[in-house]
Amino acid sequence: MKKEDNFYITSYCSIAKGKLHLNGELLYENDNSDFKEFIKEVYKQQGGKYAKFFKMDNLSKLAFLASDVLLMNENLNSEENDIAIVFSNNASSLDTDRKHQKSIQNKDNYYPSPAVFVYTLPNICIGEISIKHKLYSENSFFIFDTFNAEKLHAYANSLLLNNKAEQVLCGWVNYDEDTYEAFLYLVSKKGTKTHSIKEIITLYTT
Amino acid sequence: MSKVYATYNNIISSLGFTSSEVVANIHQQKSGLRLIDNSEIFSQPFYSSLIPGKKLNEVYSSIATKEKHTRLEQMMITSLNAIIKDSALSITNEVGLIIATTKGNIDVLEDKSSFPKKRAYLSELAKQVANYFGFITEPIVVSNACVSGILAIAIAKRYIEQGVYKHVFVVGADLVTEFILSGFNSFQAMSNKPCKPYCKNREGINIGEVAASVLITSDEKYLNEEAVEILGEGSCNDANHISGPSRTGEGLYRSIASALQQANINASEIDYISAHGTATNYNDEMEAIAFNRHQLSKVPLNSLKGYFGHTLGASGLLETIVGMHSLKNNMLYASLGFEELGVSEPINVIKETTPKQLTAFLKTASGFGGCNTAVLFKKVK
């Protein structure tokens, strides 16, 4: 007994292949092939003023910035906001896992660090976003082979239908061996663009 | 909305390879924790509960295919095989598979591993497990730090309620590896002795290893003796710190509130709390604060970390299963390692295994990234 959709996609954002898009509009482009340089430029261009950003690993930087660009226009409350986060990817935190593994591989050059180890979990980026925007809300991180609109759609519906959240920030944030891709969208109870699997796929692929 | 239940279950661990065997050992207050002195795993001796390799090999070999599986895959397959057999449920397109793990096959990143590095991808692990049993639907991996196991149960319920599946098999496991031990050690979070959750003399965590699995279903035909109804759940963030819990227990407090509201019961109806209790200073203190904010200070509570250590992505699943057996047996199991209260707010830690009529229990967990999960369960029979 699947319940009817009465929810809407009110905003969406992507960061991939040197481009930052918000609601289909190109906000920034830079052909710097080095992710660290590229993401720093995006951060600066977006007027970033958050020192913690520079301590984050690549996955968190990517997810944090995409969320920031999207949520910037949402008139968020400074006390708290009831926005759930449902993220997914393919590579989990493998980029940082490899760094931690490298630090313990060689007994003569052994340097495990808590600042690296803490990022060996994909949901840390959700924590970073929750701290910045005061989201004391539902969160979950899924790993799929590829972008799975169907599963994200059903899960966001479940949260909204059961009053577990007012809005749900969903999407895909993947960082792996210098390829990166963030695609996030905000699902709300009011709006014009219907929250359907077809719409999610359309926004993801265009 | 139709009811959702947790039913057939299995635990593969140092305390046994079936849930009943494990629970019987817990009843006797037997710990699976041993001092491990093996430089292959870690340069210094550490307390842990490891699944006996020989026994795992025997059981896995009896069901093995020609496919070569990693140790973690063998653990998951062995555990899941038990409940698929017990439930006699056929795998159709109405049956989902959810895998809870924090690090999956992380050991394949080691130089000495004979498996391809590709196996470190969690979706590859999921494929191995799903293919073994011939699952038709695409497996879902939940990797949400130390709440993964209990969150996976909540997620299974939510997908069943949305009509995505009728039944979901949930399996959780993580390995004890140098990767994990060196990381927790760098945080100076590890205890040199068997851990002592909530105790004044606690010194930190032990890391342990289990595989656990449970069937989540809406079909009452598949309820077994220890089946419980899943009444409500919540999974809220602290929005405070990525590696330390909130001082006010905010996320855990809200998770419990969310679960209670959905279950439509009062905190006073909770008979028992299966808490997280990692035995680190900050975690145990935070939990005591959150429970007190819900007036739960008198409800009997335990942490099972003194039996298994912290089994990471599997812990919430493992502890839920033991909770189900607690309800069935009407037995409160001792919180092993506890002597004297070592948190600033009162909580009722179970000192001795005691019989008590039980109907409903609360399972909670918290983890890095500020995540927390709370789920309420009620006895069916």
Coordinates of C-alpha atoms in Angstrom, one line a residue:
Chain A
M1 CA 0.0 0.0 0.0
K2 CA 2.1 2.8 -1.3
K3 CA 1.0 6.2 -0.2
E4 CA 0.4 9.0 -2.7
D5 CA 3.1 11.6 -3.3
N6 CA 2.3 15.1 -2.1
F7 CA 5.8 16.4 -1.8
Y8 CA 7.9 18.7 -4.0
I9 CA 11.4 19.3 -5.0
T10 CA 12.0 22.9 -4.1
S11 CA 15.7 23.3 -4.9
Y12 CA 18.6 21.3 -6.3
C13 CA 22.3 21.7 -6.7
S14 CA 25.2 19.9 -8.3
I15 CA 29.0 20.0 -8.2
A16 CA 30.8 17.9 -10.8
K17 CA 33.3 18.1 -13.6
G18 CA 34.5 21.6 -12.6
K19 CA 31.0 23.1 -12.5
L20 CA 28.7 24.3 -9.8
H21 CA 25.0 24.4 -10.7
L22 CA 22.0 25.6 -8.5
N23 CA 18.5 25.0 -9.8
G24 CA 19.9 24.3 -13.3
E25 CA 21.8 27.6 -13.4
L26 CA 25.6 27.5 -13.8
L27 CA 27.0 29.5 -10.8
Y28 CA 30.7 28.7 -11.2
E29 CA 33.0 27.0 -13.6
N30 CA 36.7 26.3 -13.2
D31 CA 38.8 23.8 -15.3
N32 CA 41.3 23.3 -12.5
S33 CA 41.7 19.5 -12.6
D34 CA 43.0 19.4 -9.0
F35 CA 39.9 18.8 -6.7
K36 CA 41.5 20.5 -3.7
E37 CA 42.2 23.7 -5.7
F38 CA 38.9 23.6 -7.4
I39 CA 36.8 23.2 -4.3
K40 CA 38.8 25.9 -2.6
E41 CA 37.9 28.2 -5.5
V42 CA 34.2 27.3 -5.2
Y43 CA 34.4 28.0 -1.5
K44 CA 35.9 31.4 -2.0
Q45 CA 33.6 32.4 -4.8
Q46 CA 30.6 31.5 -2.6
G47 CA 31.9 33.8 0.1
G48 CA 32.9 30.9 2.4
K49 CA 33.7 32.0 6.0
Y50 CA 33.9 28.7 7.9
A51 CA 37.4 27.8 9.1
K52 CA 36.4 24.2 9.8
F53 CA 36.0 23.7 6.1
F54 CA 39.8 23.4 5.7
K55 CA 40.0 20.5 8.2
M56 CA 37.5 18.4 6.3
D57 CA 38.3 15.5 4.0
N58 CA 37.5 15.6 0.3
L59 CA 34.1 13.9 0.6
S60 CA 33.0 16.3 3.4
K61 CA 34.2 19.4 1.5
L62 CA 32.2 18.3 -1.5
A63 CA 29.0 17.5 0.5
F64 CA 29.3 20.5 2.8
L65 CA 29.7 23.0 -0.1
A66 CA 26.9 21.6 -2.2
S67 CA 24.6 21.7 0.9
D68 CA 25.8 25.2 1.7
V69 CA 25.0 26.5 -1.7
L70 CA 21.6 24.9 -1.7
L71 CA 20.6 25.9 1.9
M72 CA 21.9 29.5 1.6
N73 CA 18.7 30.6 -0.1
E74 CA 16.4 28.7 2.2
N75 CA 16.1 31.4 5.0
L76 CA 17.2 29.0 7.6
N77 CA 16.6 29.6 11.3
S78 CA 19.7 30.4 13.3
E79 CA 18.5 28.2 16.3
E80 CA 17.6 25.0 14.6
N81 CA 16.0 23.6 11.4
D82 CA 14.1 20.4 10.9
I83 CA 15.8 19.2 7.7
A84 CA 16.6 15.5 7.5
I85 CA 19.7 14.4 5.5
V86 CA 19.6 11.3 3.4
F87 CA 22.8 10.8 1.4
S88 CA 24.2 8.0 -0.7
N89 CA 27.3 7.2 -2.7
N90 CA 29.3 4.4 -4.2
A91 CA 32.8 4.8 -2.7
S92 CA 31.8 5.4 1.0
S93 CA 34.8 7.1 2.6
L94 CA 37.4 5.1 0.6
D95 CA 39.5 8.1 -0.3
T96 CA 40.2 8.8 3.4
D97 CA 40.3 5.0 4.2
R98 CA 43.2 4.7 1.8
K99 CA 45.0 7.6 3.5
H100 CA 44.6 6.0 7.0
Q101 CA 45.7 2.6 5.6
K102 CA 48.8 4.3 4.2
S103 CA 49.6 5.7 7.6
I104 CA 49.7 2.2 9.2
Q105 CA 51.0 0.1 6.3
N106 CA 54.7 0.6 7.2
K107 CA 55.9 -0.1 10.7
D108 CA 58.9 2.2 10.2
N109 CA 56.7 5.0 9.0
Y110 CA 53.7 4.7 11.2
Y111 CA 51.6 7.8 11.8
P112 CA 47.8 7.1 12.3
S113 CA 46.0 10.3 13.2
P114 CA 42.6 10.9 14.8
A115 CA 42.1 13.9 12.4
V116 CA 42.2 11.5 9.5
F117 CA 40.6 8.4 11.1
V118 CA 37.4 10.3 12.1
Y119 CA 36.7 10.8 8.4
T120 CA 36.9 7.1 7.6
L121 CA 33.1 7.0 7.9
P122 CA 30.9 8.4 5.1
N123 CA 28.3 9.9 7.5
I124 CA 30.8 12.4 8.9
C125 CA 29.9 14.8 6.2
I126 CA 26.3 14.7 7.4
G127 CA 27.6 15.6 10.9
E128 CA 29.6 18.6 9.4
I129 CA 26.5 19.9 7.6
S130 CA 24.3 19.3 10.7
I131 CA 26.7 21.4 12.9
K132 CA 26.8 24.3 10.4
H133 CA 23.1 24.5 9.9
K134 CA 21.9 23.3 13.3
L135 CA 20.1 20.3 12.0
Y136 CA 19.1 18.1 15.0
S137 CA 17.3 15.9 12.5
E138 CA 17.0 12.5 11.0
N139 CA 20.0 11.3 9.0
S140 CA 21.2 8.3 7.1
F141 CA 24.0 7.3 4.7
F142 CA 23.4 4.6 2.1
I143 CA 25.8 2.9 -0.2
F144 CA 24.5 1.9 -3.7
D145 CA 26.2 0.7 -6.8
T146 CA 24.9 3.7 -8.7
F147 CA 22.6 6.6 -8.1
N148 CA 19.3 5.1 -6.8
A149 CA 16.4 7.5 -7.2
E150 CA 13.8 4.9 -6.2
K151 CA 15.3 4.2 -2.8
L152 CA 16.0 7.8 -1.9
H153 CA 12.4 8.7 -3.0
A154 CA 10.8 6.1 -0.8
Y155 CA 12.9 7.0 2.2
A156 CA 12.3 10.7 1.9
N157 CA 8.5 10.0 1.6
S158 CA 8.7 7.9 4.7
L159 CA 10.3 10.6 6.7
L160 CA 7.8 13.3 5.6
L161 CA 4.7 11.1 5.9
N162 CA 5.6 10.1 9.4
N163 CA 6.4 13.7 10.5
K164 CA 10.0 12.7 11.1
A165 CA 11.1 15.9 9.3
E166 CA 9.7 19.1 7.7
Q167 CA 12.1 18.8 4.7
V168 CA 14.6 16.3 3.5
L169 CA 17.9 17.1 1.9
C170 CA 18.6 14.0 -0.4
G171 CA 21.2 13.0 -2.9
W172 CA 24.5 11.5 -4.0
V173 CA 27.9 12.7 -2.8
N174 CA 30.8 10.6 -4.2
Y175 CA 34.5 11.2 -4.1
D176 CA 36.9 8.5 -5.4
E177 CA 40.4 8.7 -6.9
D178 CA 40.0 12.3 -8.1
T179 CA 36.5 11.9 -9.5
Y180 CA 33.9 13.8 -7.6
E181 CA 30.1 14.2 -8.0
A182 CA 27.6 15.9 -5.8
F183 CA 23.9 16.0 -6.6
L184 CA 21.6 17.2 -3.9
Y185 CA 17.9 18.1 -3.8
L186 CA 15.6 19.4 -1.2
V187 CA 12.2 17.8 -0.7
S188 CA 9.5 20.0 0.9
K189 CA 5.8 19.7 1.7
K190 CA 4.9 22.7 -0.5
G191 CA 6.1 23.6 -4.0
T192 CA 5.5 23.1 -7.7
K193 CA 7.9 20.5 -8.9
T194 CA 6.5 17.1 -7.9
H195 CA 8.8 14.8 -5.9
S196 CA 8.7 11.7 -8.2
I197 CA 11.3 9.1 -9.2
K198 CA 11.0 10.4 -12.8
E199 CA 11.6 14.0 -11.8
I200 CA 14.6 13.0 -9.6
I201 CA 16.2 11.1 -12.5
T202 CA 15.5 14.0 -14.9
L203 CA 17.2 16.5 -12.6
Y204 CA 20.1 14.1 -12.0
T205 CA 20.8 13.4 -15.6
T206 CA 20.4 16.9 -17.0
Chain B
M1 CA -0.5 1.1 8.7
S2 CA 0.3 -2.6 9.1
K3 CA 2.6 -3.6 11.9
V4 CA 6.2 -4.5 11.3
Y5 CA 8.1 -7.1 13.3
A6 CA 11.6 -8.3 14.0
T7 CA 11.6 -12.1 14.1
Y8 CA 14.1 -14.9 13.0
N9 CA 17.6 -14.0 14.2
N10 CA 21.1 -15.2 14.5
I11 CA 24.4 -14.2 16.1
I12 CA 27.8 -15.5 15.1
S13 CA 30.3 -14.7 17.8
S14 CA 32.9 -15.9 20.3
L15 CA 30.0 -16.8 22.6
G16 CA 28.3 -19.1 20.1
F17 CA 26.9 -19.5 16.6
T18 CA 23.2 -19.3 17.4
S19 CA 21.3 -16.5 19.3
S20 CA 20.1 -19.0 22.0
E21 CA 23.6 -20.3 22.6
V22 CA 25.0 -16.7 22.9
V23 CA 22.1 -15.7 25.2
A24 CA 22.7 -18.7 27.4
N25 CA 26.3 -17.7 27.8
I26 CA 25.3 -14.1 28.6
H27 CA 22.9 -15.5 31.3
Q28 CA 26.0 -17.2 32.9
Q29 CA 27.7 -13.8 32.7
K30 CA 30.4 -15.3 30.5
S31 CA 32.4 -12.7 28.5
G32 CA 33.8 -13.3 25.0
L33 CA 36.6 -10.8 25.7
R34 CA 40.1 -12.2 25.7
L35 CA 43.6 -10.7 25.7
I36 CA 44.7 -11.0 22.1
D37 CA 48.4 -10.9 21.5
N38 CA 48.8 -11.2 17.8
S39 CA 51.1 -8.8 16.0
E40 CA 49.4 -9.9 12.7
I41 CA 46.4 -7.9 13.9
F42 CA 47.9 -5.3 16.1
S43 CA 51.4 -4.4 17.4
Q44 CA 50.3 -4.4 21.1
P45 CA 48.1 -6.9 23.0
F46 CA 44.4 -5.8 23.2
Y47 CA 41.1 -7.1 24.6
S48 CA 38.7 -8.3 22.0
S49 CA 36.1 -11.0 21.3
L50 CA 37.0 -12.6 17.9
I51 CA 34.9 -15.1 16.1
P52 CA 36.9 -18.4 16.3
G53 CA 38.3 -18.9 12.8
K54 CA 38.3 -22.7 12.9
K55 CA 34.6 -22.9 13.7
L56 CA 33.7 -20.3 11.2
N57 CA 35.6 -22.2 8.6
E58 CA 33.8 -25.4 9.5
V59 CA 30.3 -24.0 9.3
Y60 CA 31.0 -21.8 6.3
S61 CA 32.7 -24.7 4.4
S62 CA 29.5 -26.8 4.9
I63 CA 27.5 -24.3 3.0
A64 CA 30.3 -22.8 0.7
T65 CA 30.0 -22.4 -3.0
K66 CA 32.9 -22.3 -5.5
E67 CA 33.0 -18.5 -5.1
K68 CA 35.9 -17.3 -2.9
H69 CA 34.7 -15.2 0.0
T70 CA 36.5 -12.8 2.4
R71 CA 36.4 -13.4 6.1
L72 CA 33.7 -10.8 6.5
E73 CA 31.6 -12.2 3.7
Q74 CA 31.9 -15.7 5.3
M75 CA 30.7 -14.2 8.6
M76 CA 27.7 -12.5 6.9
I77 CA 26.8 -15.5 4.7
T78 CA 27.0 -17.9 7.7
S79 CA 24.8 -15.8 9.8
L80 CA 22.2 -14.9 7.1
N81 CA 22.1 -18.5 6.0
A82 CA 20.8 -19.6 9.4
I83 CA 17.8 -17.3 9.4
I84 CA 16.9 -17.8 5.7
K85 CA 16.8 -21.5 6.5
D86 CA 14.9 -21.1 9.8
S87 CA 12.3 -18.8 8.3
A88 CA 11.9 -20.9 5.2
L89 CA 11.1 -17.7 3.4
S90 CA 11.6 -17.8 -0.4
I91 CA 13.6 -15.0 -2.0
T92 CA 11.2 -13.1 -4.3
N93 CA 11.1 -9.6 -5.6
E94 CA 9.2 -8.7 -2.3
V95 CA 12.3 -9.5 -0.2
G96 CA 14.9 -6.9 0.5
L97 CA 18.5 -7.2 1.9
I98 CA 20.0 -4.5 4.0
I99 CA 23.6 -4.8 5.1
A100 CA 24.9 -2.8 8.1
T101 CA 28.6 -2.2 8.2
T102 CA 31.0 0.6 8.9
K103 CA 34.1 -0.6 7.1
G104 CA 33.1 -3.8 5.2
N105 CA 36.1 -5.6 3.6
I106 CA 38.5 -2.9 4.7
D107 CA 41.2 -5.6 5.3
V108 CA 41.6 -6.0 1.5
L109 CA 43.5 -2.7 1.5
E110 CA 46.3 -4.4 3.5
D111 CA 49.3 -5.4 1.4
K112 CA 49.0 -9.0 2.5
S113 CA 45.4 -9.4 1.3
S114 CA 44.9 -11.8 -1.6
F115 CA 41.6 -10.3 -2.6
P116 CA 41.3 -7.5 -5.3
K117 CA 41.2 -4.0 -3.8
K118 CA 37.9 -3.5 -5.5
R119 CA 36.4 -5.7 -2.8
A120 CA 36.8 -2.7 -0.4
Y121 CA 33.8 -1.1 -2.1
L122 CA 30.7 -1.8 0.1
S123 CA 28.5 -2.4 -2.9
E124 CA 30.9 -5.2 -4.0
L125 CA 30.6 -6.8 -0.5
A126 CA 26.8 -6.4 -0.9
K127 CA 26.8 -8.1 -4.3
Q128 CA 28.8 -11.1 -2.9
V129 CA 26.3 -11.6 -0.1
A130 CA 23.2 -11.0 -2.3
N131 CA 24.4 -13.2 -5.1
Y132 CA 25.2 -16.1 -2.8
F133 CA 21.5 -16.2 -1.7
G134 CA 20.1 -15.2 -5.1
F135 CA 18.4 -12.0 -3.9
I136 CA 16.4 -10.4 -6.7
T137 CA 16.2 -6.9 -5.4
E138 CA 19.3 -4.7 -5.2
P139 CA 20.9 -4.8 -1.7
I140 CA 21.1 -1.6 0.4
V141 CA 24.2 -0.9 2.5
V142 CA 23.7 1.3 5.6
S143 CA 27.0 2.8 6.7
N144 CA 26.2 5.3 9.4
A145 CA 29.0 4.8 11.9
C146 CA 28.1 2.9 15.1
V147 CA 24.4 3.3 14.7
S148 CA 24.4 1.3 11.4
G149 CA 23.0 -1.9 12.9
I150 CA 20.1 -0.5 14.8
L151 CA 19.4 2.1 12.0
A152 CA 19.2 -0.7 9.5
I153 CA 16.3 -2.2 11.4
A154 CA 14.5 1.2 11.4
I155 CA 15.2 1.6 7.7
A156 CA 13.9 -1.9 7.0
K157 CA 10.7 -1.0 8.8
R158 CA 10.4 2.3 6.9
Y159 CA 10.8 0.6 3.5
I160 CA 8.2 -2.1 4.4
E161 CA 5.8 0.6 5.4
Q162 CA 6.3 2.4 2.1
G163 CA 5.5 -0.8 0.3
V164 CA 9.0 -1.2 -1.2
Y165 CA 9.3 -4.7 0.4
K166 CA 7.2 -7.2 2.4
H167 CA 10.2 -8.7 4.2
V168 CA 13.7 -7.5 4.7
F169 CA 16.7 -9.6 5.8
V170 CA 19.1 -7.4 7.8
V171 CA 22.7 -8.6 8.3
G172 CA 25.5 -6.6 10.1
A173 CA 29.1 -7.3 10.7
D174 CA 32.5 -5.5 11.0
L175 CA 36.0 -7.0 11.4
V176 CA 38.6 -6.3 14.1
T177 CA 41.4 -5.0 11.9
E178 CA 44.6 -3.0 12.4
F179 CA 42.7 -0.2 10.5
I180 CA 40.1 0.1 13.3
L181 CA 42.4 -0.6 16.3
S182 CA 45.1 1.9 15.2
G183 CA 42.3 4.5 14.7
F184 CA 40.6 4.1 18.1
N185 CA 44.1 3.9 19.6
S186 CA 45.0 7.2 18.1
F187 CA 42.0 8.7 19.8
Q188 CA 43.3 7.1 23.1
A189 CA 39.9 5.6 23.5
M190 CA 41.0 1.9 24.1
S191 CA 41.0 0.2 27.4
N192 CA 43.9 -2.1 28.4
K193 CA 41.4 -4.2 30.4
P194 CA 38.0 -5.7 29.7
C195 CA 35.7 -2.7 29.3
K196 CA 33.4 -1.5 32.2
P197 CA 30.5 0.5 30.8
Y198 CA 29.0 3.2 33.1
C199 CA 31.5 2.2 35.9
K200 CA 33.5 4.6 37.9
N201 CA 36.6 2.6 36.9
R202 CA 36.0 2.6 33.2
E203 CA 39.0 3.2 31.0
G204 CA 37.6 3.0 27.5
I205 CA 36.4 0.6 24.8
N206 CA 37.3 -2.8 23.5
I207 CA 36.6 -3.5 19.9
G208 CA 34.9 -6.9 19.1
E209 CA 33.7 -8.9 16.2
V210 CA 30.3 -10.5 15.5
A211 CA 27.9 -11.1 12.6
A212 CA 24.3 -10.8 13.4
S213 CA 21.1 -11.0 11.3
V214 CA 17.4 -10.6 11.7
L215 CA 14.3 -10.9 9.6
I216 CA 12.1 -7.8 9.5
T217 CA 8.6 -8.5 8.2
S218 CA 5.0 -7.4 8.1
D219 CA 3.7 -10.9 7.6
E220 CA 2.5 -12.5 10.9
K221 CA 3.0 -16.0 9.4
Y222 CA 6.7 -15.5 9.9
L223 CA 6.7 -14.6 13.6
N224 CA 8.8 -16.9 15.8
E225 CA 9.1 -17.3 19.6
E226 CA 11.1 -14.2 20.3
A227 CA 9.4 -12.0 17.7
V228 CA 8.8 -8.3 18.7
E229 CA 6.8 -5.6 17.1
I230 CA 8.8 -2.5 16.1
L231 CA 6.7 0.3 17.7
G232 CA 8.6 3.4 16.7
E233 CA 12.1 4.8 15.8
G234 CA 14.1 7.9 15.5
S235 CA 17.6 8.8 14.3
C236 CA 18.6 12.3 15.2
N237 CA 21.9 14.2 14.9
D238 CA 23.6 16.1 17.8
A239 CA 24.7 19.0 15.5
N240 CA 27.5 19.4 17.9
H241 CA 30.8 17.6 17.1
I242 CA 32.0 15.0 14.6
S243 CA 33.9 12.9 17.1
G244 CA 32.5 13.7 20.5
P245 CA 28.9 13.3 21.7
S246 CA 26.8 16.3 22.8
R247 CA 27.1 17.3 26.4
T248 CA 23.3 17.6 26.7
G249 CA 22.7 14.3 24.8
E250 CA 20.6 16.3 22.4
G251 CA 20.5 13.9 19.4
L252 CA 19.8 10.8 21.6
Y253 CA 17.2 12.7 23.6
R254 CA 15.4 13.7 20.3
S255 CA 15.8 10.2 18.9
I256 CA 14.0 8.7 21.9
A257 CA 11.3 11.4 21.8
S258 CA 10.7 10.6 18.2
A259 CA 10.4 6.9 18.8
L260 CA 8.1 7.4 21.8
Q261 CA 5.8 9.7 19.8
Q262 CA 5.5 7.3 16.9
A263 CA 5.0 4.3 19.3
N264 CA 2.4 6.4 21.1
I265 CA 3.6 5.2 24.5
N266 CA 4.9 6.9 27.6
A267 CA 8.5 6.6 28.7
S268 CA 7.1 4.9 31.9
E269 CA 6.0 1.9 29.7
I270 CA 9.6 1.0 28.9
D271 CA 10.6 -2.1 31.0
Y272 CA 14.2 -2.3 29.9
I273 CA 16.9 -0.2 28.1
S274 CA 19.5 -1.9 25.9
A275 CA 21.9 1.1 25.8
H276 CA 25.1 1.8 23.9
G277 CA 27.5 2.0 26.8
T278 CA 30.9 1.9 25.0
A279 CA 32.7 2.6 28.3
T280 CA 34.3 5.8 27.1
N281 CA 33.9 8.7 29.6
Y282 CA 32.0 11.0 27.2
N283 CA 29.6 8.4 25.7
D284 CA 28.4 6.9 28.9
E285 CA 28.0 10.3 30.5
M286 CA 26.0 11.6 27.5
E287 CA 23.6 8.7 27.6
A288 CA 23.0 9.1 31.4
I289 CA 22.0 12.8 30.7
A290 CA 19.7 11.9 27.7
F291 CA 18.0 9.1 29.7
N292 CA 17.4 11.4 32.6
R293 CA 15.9 14.1 30.4
H294 CA 13.2 11.4 29.6
Q295 CA 12.8 10.4 33.3
L296 CA 14.3 7.0 32.5
S297 CA 16.7 6.9 35.4
K298 CA 14.9 4.0 37.2
V299 CA 14.5 1.7 34.2
P300 CA 16.8 -1.3 34.3
L301 CA 19.6 -0.8 31.7
N302 CA 22.6 -2.6 30.4
S303 CA 25.4 -2.4 27.9
L304 CA 26.5 -5.6 26.3
K305 CA 29.9 -4.3 25.5
G306 CA 31.4 -6.2 28.5
Y307 CA 30.5 -9.5 26.6
F308 CA 31.6 -8.7 23.1
G309 CA 33.3 -5.3 23.1
H310 CA 32.1 -2.7 20.6
T311 CA 31.2 -4.6 17.5
L312 CA 30.7 -1.4 15.5
G313 CA 28.2 -1.7 12.6
A314 CA 26.8 -4.9 14.0
S315 CA 26.4 -3.8 17.6
G316 CA 22.9 -2.4 17.4
L317 CA 21.7 -5.5 15.6
L318 CA 23.4 -7.8 18.1
E319 CA 22.0 -6.0 21.1
T320 CA 18.5 -5.8 19.6
I321 CA 18.6 -9.6 19.2
V322 CA 19.7 -10.1 22.8
G323 CA 16.9 -7.7 23.9
M324 CA 14.4 -9.8 22.0
H325 CA 15.6 -12.9 23.9
S326 CA 15.5 -10.9 27.1
L327 CA 11.8 -10.3 26.5
K328 CA 11.1 -13.9 25.6
N329 CA 12.9 -15.2 28.7
N330 CA 11.6 -12.4 31.0
M331 CA 15.2 -11.9 32.1
L332 CA 17.3 -8.8 32.7
Y333 CA 20.9 -9.6 31.8
A334 CA 23.8 -8.2 33.9
S335 CA 25.7 -5.3 32.5
L336 CA 29.1 -7.1 32.7
G337 CA 32.0 -5.1 34.1
F338 CA 29.9 -2.7 36.1
E339 CA 30.7 -2.1 39.8
E340 CA 30.0 1.4 40.9
L341 CA 28.1 4.2 39.1
G342 CA 30.5 6.5 37.2
V343 CA 28.2 8.9 35.5
S344 CA 26.9 12.2 36.9
E345 CA 23.2 11.4 36.6
P346 CA 21.4 8.4 38.1
I347 CA 20.8 5.3 35.9
N348 CA 19.7 1.8 36.9
V349 CA 22.5 -0.4 35.6
I350 CA 21.6 -4.1 35.9
K351 CA 24.2 -5.7 38.3
E352 CA 23.0 -9.3 38.4
T353 CA 21.0 -11.3 35.9
T354 CA 17.4 -11.1 37.3
P355 CA 14.1 -12.5 36.2
K356 CA 11.4 -9.9 35.5
Q357 CA 8.2 -9.8 33.5
L358 CA 9.1 -7.7 30.4
T359 CA 6.9 -6.3 27.6
A360 CA 8.7 -3.4 25.9
F361 CA 12.3 -2.4 25.5
L362 CA 14.2 0.5 24.1
K363 CA 17.4 0.1 22.1
T364 CA 19.7 3.0 21.6
A365 CA 23.1 3.7 19.9
S366 CA 25.3 6.7 19.2
G367 CA 28.2 7.2 17.0
F368 CA 30.8 9.5 15.2
G369 CA 29.3 12.2 13.1
G370 CA 26.9 13.0 15.9
C371 CA 24.5 10.2 15.0
N372 CA 22.1 8.6 17.4
T373 CA 19.3 6.0 16.9
A374 CA 16.5 4.8 19.3
V375 CA 14.0 2.1 18.5
L376 CA 11.2 0.7 20.7
F377 CA 10.2 -2.9 20.6
K378 CA 7.2 -4.8 22.2
K379 CA 6.8 -8.5 22.8
V380 CA 4.3 -10.2 20.5
K381 CA 3.5 -13.5 22.3

